[in-house]
Amino acid sequence: MARIAFIGLGNMGGGMAANQAKAGHDVLAFDLSATALERAVAAGCSAAGSAAEAVTDAEVVITMLPAGPHVRAVYSDQILQSAPKSALLIDCSTIDVESARSVAGEAAAAGFRFADAPVSGGVMAAEAGTLAFMVGCEAADFPAVETALAPMSRATIHAGEHGTGQAAKICNNMLLGVSMLGTCEAFALAEKLGLAADRFFEIASKSSGQCWSVTSYCPVPGVGPQTPADRGYEGGFATAMMLKDLKLAQDAAAKSGAATPMGAQAEALYALFAANGFAGKDFSAVIELMRGRLGALS
Ligand code: NAD
């Protein structure tokens, strides 16, 4: 049993902290939202009055916060000031690579072990303890990180040095954003050409167009396995979240000098879709933009 400080108990962090408590760990939790904190207490965590108080006696500190500025602030002002140097610090938020490396640098300078460990999988996976973690940390620290994440994880993969966990996350999601747009275009064109969606699904699934967006997350309702398309594009991975990750990818591309024209186009298309009022819809609903049928979503 470990003493875990868990900071950020929102849609994702709430379920993740609950799984640490369920595994028998002593979880001292904090969130700025009283409602989120109450939910964590109901799930077996104890409430701290601040992030600094939560980490004071921690062996492991886990953060699950909205974005880079929140992570930088909580680390600089509270965690690095108040946690014992022996604590293992793990940030699971999706943030920009630069912030992750900056926090890692500050943590190392203060004598801490730190890992960036963003996740793949949504709220349901957070609740079920079946997230995939991509981890940027010193190789020597990885076994301890893997053990600490185990109650929340179905797979934990070492990506490399600090910041590479975040790099893996944004590269993967940029690929997903682009592949979903290609999938939507292909199904929209098939429809115009009189090719039934279920026939195209079967053929593309066994041909060179095969990809996860076709076979596991088909944007057309009633085709392939159950997906958000079968629930009116509710739940799943919100367009706003995809847009956040595509913006992080574009920011990283600009700073590193990488050419990502497809990623840039994907960001523009999801931004247009979100601006039409669909930021809360699953990202596969963008097929209605391709079909020229946005009205069907309202
Ligand atoms: P969320 O907004 O539901 O939760 C964030 C929580 O952090 C909130 O409860 C907020 O009150 C709290 N918070 C903010 N600043 C704080 C501070 N200074 N101290 C303490 N608590 C603070 O967001 P979420 O959906 O749980 O996402 C968290 C992270 O996980 C994001 O980086 C997101 O990109 C990433 N992510 C989300 C999903 C998803 O499907 N929701 C999937 C993968 C990754």
Short mmCIF file of C-alpha atoms and ligand atoms in Angstrom, two decimals:
data_model
loop_
_atom_site.label_atom_id
_atom_site.label_comp_id
_atom_site.label_asym_id
_atom_site.label_seq_id
_atom_site.Cartn_x
_atom_site.Cartn_y
_atom_site.Cartn_z
CA MET A 1 0.00 0.00 0.00
CA ALA A 2 1.42 3.38 -1.03
CA ARG A 3 0.61 6.93 0.03
CA ILE A 4 -0.58 8.61 -3.18
CA ALA A 5 -1.37 12.31 -3.66
CA PHE A 6 -3.86 12.76 -6.53
CA ILE A 7 -4.42 16.27 -7.89
CA GLY A 8 -7.09 16.96 -10.51
CA LEU A 9 -10.24 14.86 -10.04
CA GLY A 10 -12.25 15.81 -13.12
CA ASN A 11 -13.75 13.55 -15.78
CA MET A 12 -10.56 11.51 -16.03
CA GLY A 13 -8.84 12.03 -12.67
CA GLY A 14 -11.98 11.12 -10.69
CA GLY A 15 -12.08 7.55 -12.02
CA MET A 16 -8.30 7.19 -11.91
CA ALA A 17 -8.05 8.23 -8.24
CA ALA A 18 -10.94 5.88 -7.41
CA ASN A 19 -9.03 2.97 -8.94
CA GLN A 20 -5.95 3.75 -6.85
CA ALA A 21 -8.13 3.71 -3.70
CA LYS A 22 -9.83 0.49 -4.86
CA ALA A 23 -6.38 -1.11 -5.19
CA GLY A 24 -5.86 -0.45 -1.46
CA HIS A 25 -3.66 2.63 -1.69
CA ASP A 26 -3.99 5.52 0.71
CA VAL A 27 -5.10 8.34 -1.65
CA LEU A 28 -5.02 11.93 -0.44
CA ALA A 29 -6.82 13.92 -3.14
CA PHE A 30 -7.25 17.56 -4.08
CA ASP A 31 -9.23 19.52 -6.69
CA LEU A 32 -10.26 23.17 -6.85
CA SER A 33 -13.82 21.91 -7.39
CA ALA A 34 -15.57 20.92 -4.15
CA THR A 35 -17.93 18.66 -6.12
CA ALA A 36 -15.05 16.74 -7.70
CA LEU A 37 -13.40 16.37 -4.30
CA GLU A 38 -16.63 15.07 -2.71
CA ARG A 39 -16.96 12.50 -5.49
CA ALA A 40 -13.41 11.29 -4.86
CA VAL A 41 -14.09 10.97 -1.12
CA ALA A 42 -17.22 8.93 -1.89
CA ALA A 43 -14.97 6.66 -3.99
CA GLY A 44 -12.58 5.97 -1.08
CA CYS A 45 -10.05 8.85 -1.22
CA SER A 46 -9.35 11.32 1.59
CA ALA A 47 -9.68 15.07 1.00
CA ALA A 48 -6.76 17.49 1.29
CA GLY A 49 -7.23 21.26 1.67
CA SER A 50 -4.65 22.12 -1.02
CA ALA A 51 -2.28 20.47 -3.48
CA ALA A 52 0.60 21.33 -1.12
CA GLU A 53 -1.14 19.57 1.77
CA ALA A 54 -1.91 16.52 -0.40
CA VAL A 55 1.74 15.94 -1.33
CA THR A 56 3.41 16.63 2.04
CA ASP A 57 3.81 12.97 3.00
CA ALA A 58 3.35 11.32 -0.42
CA GLU A 59 5.34 8.46 -1.93
CA VAL A 60 3.73 9.03 -5.35
CA VAL A 61 2.20 12.24 -6.72
CA ILE A 62 -0.17 12.00 -9.70
CA THR A 63 -1.59 15.04 -11.50
CA MET A 64 -4.44 15.02 -14.06
CA LEU A 65 -4.99 18.68 -14.94
CA PRO A 66 -6.47 20.49 -17.97
CA ALA A 67 -3.40 21.97 -19.74
CA GLY A 68 0.25 23.11 -19.58
CA PRO A 69 -0.24 26.32 -17.56
CA HIS A 70 -2.13 24.42 -14.81
CA VAL A 71 0.60 21.78 -14.60
CA ARG A 72 3.44 24.33 -14.55
CA ALA A 73 1.73 26.34 -11.79
CA VAL A 74 0.80 23.40 -9.56
CA TYR A 75 4.32 21.96 -9.84
CA SER A 76 6.24 25.24 -9.29
CA ASP A 77 4.05 26.67 -6.55
CA GLN A 78 3.02 23.58 -4.62
CA ILE A 79 4.38 20.14 -5.46
CA LEU A 80 8.08 20.99 -5.75
CA GLN A 81 7.83 23.14 -2.62
CA SER A 82 6.04 20.64 -0.41
CA ALA A 83 6.59 17.02 -1.54
CA PRO A 84 9.36 14.92 0.04
CA LYS A 85 12.32 14.51 -2.37
CA SER A 86 11.76 10.73 -2.33
CA ALA A 87 8.31 11.13 -3.97
CA LEU A 88 7.85 9.88 -7.53
CA LEU A 89 6.09 12.62 -9.55
CA ILE A 90 3.87 11.59 -12.48
CA ASP A 91 1.90 13.99 -14.67
CA CYS A 92 -0.84 12.24 -16.67
CA SER A 93 -2.37 15.40 -18.20
CA THR A 94 -2.13 16.00 -21.97
CA ILE A 95 0.09 19.08 -22.28
CA ASP A 96 2.62 20.63 -24.65
CA VAL A 97 6.03 18.98 -24.90
CA GLU A 98 7.79 22.21 -23.89
CA SER A 99 5.86 22.46 -20.60
CA ALA A 100 6.49 18.78 -19.86
CA ARG A 101 10.24 19.25 -20.39
CA SER A 102 10.29 22.45 -18.37
CA VAL A 103 8.52 20.80 -15.41
CA ALA A 104 10.84 17.77 -15.72
CA GLY A 105 13.85 20.11 -15.63
CA GLU A 106 12.59 21.94 -12.55
CA ALA A 107 11.78 18.64 -10.83
CA ALA A 108 15.24 17.21 -11.60
CA ALA A 109 16.94 20.40 -10.39
CA ALA A 110 15.03 20.07 -7.12
CA GLY A 111 16.11 16.41 -6.79
CA PHE A 112 12.87 14.64 -7.79
CA ARG A 113 12.11 11.73 -10.16
CA PHE A 114 9.49 12.87 -12.72
CA ALA A 115 7.55 11.25 -15.57
CA ASP A 116 5.20 12.66 -18.19
CA ALA A 117 2.60 9.92 -18.69
CA PRO A 118 -0.39 11.03 -20.79
CA VAL A 119 -3.12 8.52 -21.50
CA SER A 120 -5.00 7.03 -24.40
CA GLY A 121 -8.59 6.08 -23.60
CA GLY A 122 -11.47 8.22 -22.40
CA VAL A 123 -13.62 8.54 -19.30
CA MET A 124 -14.90 4.96 -19.49
CA ALA A 125 -11.35 3.58 -19.62
CA ALA A 126 -10.41 5.86 -16.70
CA GLU A 127 -13.27 4.38 -14.68
CA ALA A 128 -12.52 0.81 -15.73
CA GLY A 129 -8.77 1.10 -15.04
CA THR A 130 -7.94 0.25 -18.66
CA LEU A 131 -6.04 3.34 -19.84
CA ALA A 132 -2.89 3.10 -21.98
CA PHE A 133 -0.04 5.25 -20.63
CA MET A 134 2.83 6.57 -22.76
CA VAL A 135 5.69 7.48 -20.51
CA GLY A 136 8.60 9.89 -20.83
CA CYS A 137 11.12 9.37 -18.02
CA GLU A 138 14.62 8.18 -17.15
CA ALA A 139 14.86 4.46 -18.03
CA ALA A 140 15.88 3.67 -14.44
CA ASP A 141 12.64 5.21 -13.14
CA PHE A 142 10.29 3.39 -15.53
CA PRO A 143 9.69 0.23 -13.42
CA ALA A 144 8.53 2.37 -10.46
CA VAL A 145 6.30 4.45 -12.77
CA GLU A 146 4.77 1.30 -14.25
CA THR A 147 4.01 -0.09 -10.79
CA ALA A 148 2.45 3.20 -9.65
CA LEU A 149 0.20 3.37 -12.73
CA ALA A 150 -0.82 -0.32 -12.69
CA PRO A 151 -4.25 0.06 -10.99
CA MET A 152 -5.31 2.50 -13.75
CA SER A 153 -3.67 0.78 -16.72
CA ARG A 154 -4.05 -1.95 -19.34
CA ALA A 155 -0.74 -1.00 -20.96
CA THR A 156 2.15 1.23 -19.89
CA ILE A 157 4.81 1.89 -22.52
CA HIS A 158 8.14 3.65 -22.10
CA ALA A 159 8.47 6.20 -24.94
CA GLY A 160 11.91 7.56 -24.00
CA GLU A 161 13.29 10.58 -22.17
CA HIS A 162 11.23 13.37 -20.58
CA GLY A 163 8.67 14.88 -22.97
CA THR A 164 8.47 11.84 -25.24
CA GLY A 165 5.29 10.63 -23.54
CA GLN A 166 3.60 13.89 -24.59
CA ALA A 167 5.23 13.63 -28.04
CA ALA A 168 3.74 10.13 -28.48
CA LYS A 169 0.31 11.34 -27.41
CA ILE A 170 0.13 14.28 -29.84
CA CYS A 171 1.65 12.34 -32.76
CA ASN A 172 -0.82 9.48 -32.23
CA ASN A 173 -3.79 11.83 -31.99
CA MET A 174 -2.70 13.84 -35.02
CA LEU A 175 -2.59 10.57 -36.98
CA LEU A 176 -6.04 9.66 -35.64
CA GLY A 177 -7.48 13.08 -36.54
CA VAL A 178 -6.15 12.81 -40.09
CA SER A 179 -7.21 9.17 -40.55
CA MET A 180 -10.73 9.92 -39.34
CA LEU A 181 -11.08 12.79 -41.83
CA GLY A 182 -9.88 10.51 -44.65
CA THR A 183 -12.33 7.84 -43.52
CA CYS A 184 -15.21 10.34 -43.45
CA GLU A 185 -14.35 11.64 -46.94
CA ALA A 186 -14.18 8.11 -48.32
CA PHE A 187 -17.57 7.10 -46.87
CA ALA A 188 -19.12 10.37 -48.12
CA LEU A 189 -17.76 9.76 -51.64
CA ALA A 190 -18.89 6.11 -51.60
CA GLU A 191 -22.41 7.30 -50.76
CA LYS A 192 -22.43 9.74 -53.72
CA LEU A 193 -21.27 6.92 -56.01
CA GLY A 194 -24.08 4.59 -54.92
CA LEU A 195 -21.82 2.25 -52.95
CA ALA A 196 -23.58 1.03 -49.76
CA ALA A 197 -21.76 1.97 -46.54
CA ASP A 198 -21.83 -1.58 -45.12
CA ARG A 199 -20.35 -2.97 -48.39
CA PHE A 200 -17.60 -0.33 -48.42
CA PHE A 201 -16.91 -1.05 -44.73
CA GLU A 202 -16.44 -4.75 -45.45
CA ILE A 203 -14.21 -4.11 -48.46
CA ALA A 204 -12.08 -1.32 -46.91
CA SER A 205 -11.65 -3.38 -43.72
CA LYS A 206 -9.93 -6.06 -45.81
CA SER A 207 -8.12 -3.75 -48.23
CA SER A 208 -5.29 -1.26 -48.09
CA GLY A 209 -7.58 1.52 -46.78
CA GLN A 210 -7.98 -0.43 -43.54
CA CYS A 211 -7.32 1.63 -40.39
CA TRP A 212 -8.71 1.95 -36.85
CA SER A 213 -11.07 4.77 -37.89
CA VAL A 214 -12.70 2.41 -40.41
CA THR A 215 -12.73 -0.92 -38.59
CA SER A 216 -13.12 0.05 -34.92
CA TYR A 217 -14.65 3.53 -34.96
CA CYS A 218 -16.67 3.74 -38.16
CA PRO A 219 -18.31 7.19 -38.47
CA VAL A 220 -21.41 5.78 -40.21
CA PRO A 221 -24.24 4.58 -37.91
CA GLY A 222 -25.20 0.91 -38.13
CA VAL A 223 -21.94 -0.09 -39.82
CA GLY A 224 -19.25 -2.17 -38.10
CA PRO A 225 -18.97 -2.44 -34.31
CA GLN A 226 -20.93 -0.12 -31.99
CA THR A 227 -19.43 3.38 -32.01
CA PRO A 228 -20.54 6.90 -30.98
CA ALA A 229 -22.13 7.16 -34.48
CA ASP A 230 -24.74 4.70 -33.20
CA ARG A 231 -25.56 7.04 -30.28
CA GLY A 232 -26.03 10.26 -32.25
CA TYR A 233 -22.30 10.98 -31.88
CA GLU A 234 -22.74 11.53 -28.12
CA GLY A 235 -20.05 10.37 -25.67
CA GLY A 236 -16.78 9.12 -27.14
CA PHE A 237 -13.97 11.60 -27.88
CA ALA A 238 -15.29 15.15 -28.11
CA THR A 239 -14.30 17.32 -31.07
CA ALA A 240 -13.03 19.93 -28.56
CA MET A 241 -10.57 17.38 -27.14
CA MET A 242 -9.36 16.37 -30.62
CA LEU A 243 -8.94 20.04 -31.47
CA LYS A 244 -6.90 20.61 -28.29
CA ASP A 245 -4.52 17.77 -29.25
CA LEU A 246 -4.24 18.97 -32.89
CA LYS A 247 -3.36 22.46 -31.66
CA LEU A 248 -0.66 20.96 -29.44
CA ALA A 249 0.67 19.03 -32.46
CA GLN A 250 0.73 22.18 -34.64
CA ASP A 251 2.44 24.13 -31.89
CA ALA A 252 5.07 21.37 -31.55
CA ALA A 253 5.51 21.22 -35.35
CA ALA A 254 6.07 24.98 -35.55
CA LYS A 255 8.62 24.90 -32.72
CA SER A 256 10.50 21.84 -34.02
CA GLY A 257 10.37 22.77 -37.73
CA ALA A 258 8.47 19.59 -38.74
CA ALA A 259 6.26 19.75 -41.84
CA THR A 260 2.74 18.60 -40.91
CA PRO A 261 0.44 19.89 -43.66
CA MET A 262 -2.18 17.17 -43.07
CA GLY A 263 -2.20 17.90 -39.33
CA ALA A 264 -2.68 21.60 -40.12
CA GLN A 265 -5.60 20.81 -42.43
CA ALA A 266 -7.12 18.53 -39.80
CA GLU A 267 -6.88 21.29 -37.18
CA ALA A 268 -8.59 23.74 -39.55
CA LEU A 269 -11.42 21.31 -40.35
CA TYR A 270 -12.11 20.37 -36.71
CA ALA A 271 -11.97 24.08 -35.76
CA LEU A 272 -14.58 24.81 -38.45
CA PHE A 273 -16.74 21.93 -37.21
CA ALA A 274 -16.44 23.12 -33.59
CA ALA A 275 -17.23 26.72 -34.60
CA ASN A 276 -20.49 25.47 -36.12
CA GLY A 277 -21.58 24.42 -32.60
CA PHE A 278 -20.37 20.82 -32.54
CA ALA A 279 -17.42 20.99 -30.13
CA GLY A 280 -19.22 18.58 -27.80
CA LYS A 281 -20.00 15.95 -30.45
CA ASP A 282 -17.76 12.95 -30.97
CA PHE A 283 -15.02 13.79 -33.47
CA SER A 284 -16.32 11.20 -35.97
CA ALA A 285 -19.45 13.37 -36.43
CA VAL A 286 -17.27 15.47 -38.76
CA ILE A 287 -18.58 13.13 -41.49
CA GLU A 288 -21.66 15.39 -41.62
CA LEU A 289 -19.41 18.30 -42.61
CA MET A 290 -18.13 16.18 -45.52
CA ARG A 291 -21.68 15.24 -46.46
CA GLY A 292 -22.79 18.89 -46.33
CA ARG A 293 -25.41 17.81 -43.80
CA LEU A 294 -24.53 19.70 -40.61
CA GLY A 295 -28.26 20.27 -40.09
CA ALA A 296 -28.66 16.54 -39.43
CA LEU A 297 -26.66 16.96 -36.20
CA SER A 298 -28.57 19.82 -34.56
P1 NAD B 1 -11.53 18.06 -16.50
O1 NAD B 1 -11.61 19.50 -16.84
O2 NAD B 1 -12.77 17.27 -16.32
O3 NAD B 1 -10.68 17.90 -15.12
C1 NAD B 1 -9.61 18.70 -14.74
C2 NAD B 1 -9.73 18.95 -13.24
O4 NAD B 1 -8.60 19.69 -12.81
C3 NAD B 1 -10.96 19.77 -12.86
O5 NAD B 1 -11.74 19.06 -11.92
C4 NAD B 1 -10.39 21.06 -12.28
O6 NAD B 1 -11.16 21.60 -11.21
C5 NAD B 1 -9.03 20.57 -11.78
N1 NAD B 1 -8.05 21.63 -11.61
C6 NAD B 1 -7.72 22.64 -12.46
N2 NAD B 1 -6.75 23.40 -11.93
C7 NAD B 1 -6.45 22.85 -10.71
C8 NAD B 1 -5.54 23.19 -9.68
N3 NAD B 1 -4.73 24.25 -9.79
N4 NAD B 1 -5.49 22.41 -8.58
C9 NAD B 1 -6.31 21.34 -8.46
N5 NAD B 1 -7.22 20.97 -9.39
C10 NAD B 1 -7.28 21.72 -10.52
O7 NAD B 1 -10.57 17.41 -17.58
P2 NAD B 1 -10.41 15.85 -17.96
O8 NAD B 1 -11.38 15.49 -19.03
O9 NAD B 1 -10.38 15.07 -16.68
O10 NAD B 1 -8.97 15.87 -18.63
C11 NAD B 1 -7.77 15.97 -17.85
C12 NAD B 1 -6.59 15.81 -18.78
O11 NAD B 1 -6.66 14.53 -19.43
C13 NAD B 1 -6.53 16.85 -19.91
O12 NAD B 1 -5.20 17.24 -20.10
C14 NAD B 1 -7.10 16.10 -21.11
O13 NAD B 1 -6.59 16.60 -22.34
C15 NAD B 1 -6.59 14.69 -20.85
N6 NAD B 1 -7.39 13.63 -21.47
C16 NAD B 1 -8.75 13.66 -21.41
C17 NAD B 1 -9.48 12.63 -22.01
C18 NAD B 1 -11.00 12.64 -21.97
O14 NAD B 1 -11.61 11.84 -22.70
N7 NAD B 1 -11.63 13.47 -21.13
C19 NAD B 1 -8.83 11.57 -22.66
C20 NAD B 1 -7.44 11.54 -22.67
C21 NAD B 1 -6.72 12.59 -22.06
#
